[in-house]
Amino acid sequence: MPSNTFFNLPEEKRETFLRSARREFAQKPYSEASINQIIREAGIPRGSFYMYFSDKEDLFRYLMERHAEGLLERLIHLLEAERGDLFAALTRMVEQAGEDARLQEQRELIQVVRNNLGVHQISLLRTLWPQRLAERLIGYIDLSRLNLRREEELGELLHILFGITAPALCAAAVGGDSGAVCARYRVQLDILKRGMAAPNPPAARGDESKE
């Protein structure tokens, strides 16, 4: 995590530094990203970098956790707007990702994720861990709209939902056909909402032979 020295910087200087880091990680995979390039673009001495972060991994982790936290804050806002309807809020979130494709910061953040698929995922998982998600969101979700047998199942449901939501957010945010992305996402949500097991399945072949 950043040091107090970093947080005590004027906001404009903090954002200039983070913008430089975001741009570097968006242009190159983590392994190729250069601290020298980041500090050169940010206009700070190399020694200052190590007063802010312990190393490149520390900076990368902070950027990813900050991004994940921003997504959670947006989801909370949408849950409030949709009166606790989790499925409606997630749908709006994906729709807005398409609209956000015009924003430079969002495009860069998505590119950072795409450049580093499978790298340092613990940073995001720590923020989006099922039970941590449930603890953050339970006060905003209308549980009466969900078919939960136990309250503890909310974390697992969120884990499943984020498994299809995260790729949809990335696809919508890169500026492609966001309409097609949203349409496919709605189909996936509808499948999850109705369930995939038939309500009255036919008897298994083994059962029929016993009769």
mmCIF file with all atom_site columns, N, CA and C in Angstrom, residues 6 25 54 81 112 121 158 164 176 179-180 190 193:
data_model
loop_
_atom_site.group_PDB
_atom_site.id
_atom_site.type_symbol
_atom_site.label_atom_id
_atom_site.label_alt_id
_atom_site.label_comp_id
_atom_site.label_asym_id
_atom_site.label_entity_id
_atom_site.label_seq_id
_atom_site.pdbx_PDB_ins_code
_atom_site.Cartn_x
_atom_site.Cartn_y
_atom_site.Cartn_z
_atom_site.occupancy
_atom_site.B_iso_or_equiv
_atom_site.pdbx_formal_charge
_atom_site.auth_seq_id
_atom_site.auth_comp_id
_atom_site.auth_asym_id
_atom_site.auth_atom_id
_atom_site.pdbx_PDB_model_num
ATOM 1  N N  . PHE A 1 6   ? 2.807   9.521   0.312   1.00 0.00 ? 6   PHE A N  1
ATOM 2  C CA . PHE A 1 6   ? 2.053   9.594   -0.943  1.00 0.00 ? 6   PHE A CA 1
ATOM 3  C C  . PHE A 1 6   ? 0.688   10.236  -0.717  1.00 0.00 ? 6   PHE A C  1
ATOM 4  N N  . PHE A 1 25  ? 1.394   0.890   -17.523 1.00 0.00 ? 25  PHE A N  1
ATOM 5  C CA . PHE A 1 25  ? 0.871   -0.476  -17.411 1.00 0.00 ? 25  PHE A CA 1
ATOM 6  C C  . PHE A 1 25  ? -0.139  -0.783  -18.521 1.00 0.00 ? 25  PHE A C  1
ATOM 7  N N  . SER A 1 54  ? 6.800   0.683   -2.154  1.00 0.00 ? 54  SER A N  1
ATOM 8  C CA . SER A 1 54  ? 7.986   -0.131  -1.880  1.00 0.00 ? 54  SER A CA 1
ATOM 9  C C  . SER A 1 54  ? 8.623   -0.662  -3.159  1.00 0.00 ? 54  SER A C  1
ATOM 10 N N  . ALA A 1 81  ? -30.031 3.091   -6.759  1.00 0.00 ? 81  ALA A N  1
ATOM 11 C CA . ALA A 1 81  ? -30.916 3.614   -7.806  1.00 0.00 ? 81  ALA A CA 1
ATOM 12 C C  . ALA A 1 81  ? -31.951 2.580   -8.230  1.00 0.00 ? 81  ALA A C  1
ATOM 13 N N  . VAL A 1 112 ? -4.993  -2.171  -18.890 1.00 0.00 ? 112 VAL A N  1
ATOM 14 C CA . VAL A 1 112 ? -4.085  -2.714  -17.869 1.00 0.00 ? 112 VAL A CA 1
ATOM 15 C C  . VAL A 1 112 ? -4.508  -4.133  -17.505 1.00 0.00 ? 112 VAL A C  1
ATOM 16 N N  . GLN A 1 121 ? -3.476  -11.579 -9.828  1.00 0.00 ? 121 GLN A N  1
ATOM 17 C CA . GLN A 1 121 ? -4.923  -11.573 -9.640  1.00 0.00 ? 121 GLN A CA 1
ATOM 18 C C  . GLN A 1 121 ? -5.313  -11.492 -8.173  1.00 0.00 ? 121 GLN A C  1
ATOM 19 N N  . LEU A 1 158 ? -22.677 -13.915 -5.640  1.00 0.00 ? 158 LEU A N  1
ATOM 20 C CA . LEU A 1 158 ? -21.916 -12.776 -6.157  1.00 0.00 ? 158 LEU A CA 1
ATOM 21 C C  . LEU A 1 158 ? -20.665 -13.247 -6.895  1.00 0.00 ? 158 LEU A C  1
ATOM 22 N N  . ILE A 1 164 ? -19.238 -13.711 -14.762 1.00 0.00 ? 164 ILE A N  1
ATOM 23 C CA . ILE A 1 164 ? -19.700 -13.325 -16.098 1.00 0.00 ? 164 ILE A CA 1
ATOM 24 C C  . ILE A 1 164 ? -19.713 -11.809 -16.268 1.00 0.00 ? 164 ILE A C  1
ATOM 25 N N  . GLY A 1 176 ? -15.836 -1.630  -28.348 1.00 0.00 ? 176 GLY A N  1
ATOM 26 C CA . GLY A 1 176 ? -16.359 -2.421  -29.449 1.00 0.00 ? 176 GLY A CA 1
ATOM 27 C C  . GLY A 1 176 ? -17.871 -2.267  -29.558 1.00 0.00 ? 176 GLY A C  1
ATOM 28 N N  . GLY A 1 179 ? -23.446 -2.779  -27.598 1.00 0.00 ? 179 GLY A N  1
ATOM 29 C CA . GLY A 1 179 ? -24.827 -3.250  -27.660 1.00 0.00 ? 179 GLY A CA 1
ATOM 30 C C  . GLY A 1 179 ? -24.894 -4.762  -27.697 1.00 0.00 ? 179 GLY A C  1
ATOM 31 N N  . ALA A 1 180 ? -24.025 -5.377  -28.495 1.00 0.00 ? 180 ALA A N  1
ATOM 32 C CA . ALA A 1 180 ? -23.987 -6.839  -28.589 1.00 0.00 ? 180 ALA A CA 1
ATOM 33 C C  . ALA A 1 180 ? -23.502 -7.446  -27.277 1.00 0.00 ? 180 ALA A C  1
ATOM 34 N N  . ASP A 1 190 ? -30.259 -13.941 -17.592 1.00 0.00 ? 190 ASP A N  1
ATOM 35 C CA . ASP A 1 190 ? -31.576 -14.577 -17.619 1.00 0.00 ? 190 ASP A CA 1
ATOM 36 C C  . ASP A 1 190 ? -31.463 -16.074 -17.346 1.00 0.00 ? 190 ASP A C  1
ATOM 37 N N  . LYS A 1 193 ? -30.948 -16.442 -13.680 1.00 0.00 ? 193 LYS A N  1
ATOM 38 C CA . LYS A 1 193 ? -32.155 -16.105 -12.916 1.00 0.00 ? 193 LYS A CA 1
ATOM 39 C C  . LYS A 1 193 ? -33.177 -17.237 -12.937 1.00 0.00 ? 193 LYS A C  1
#
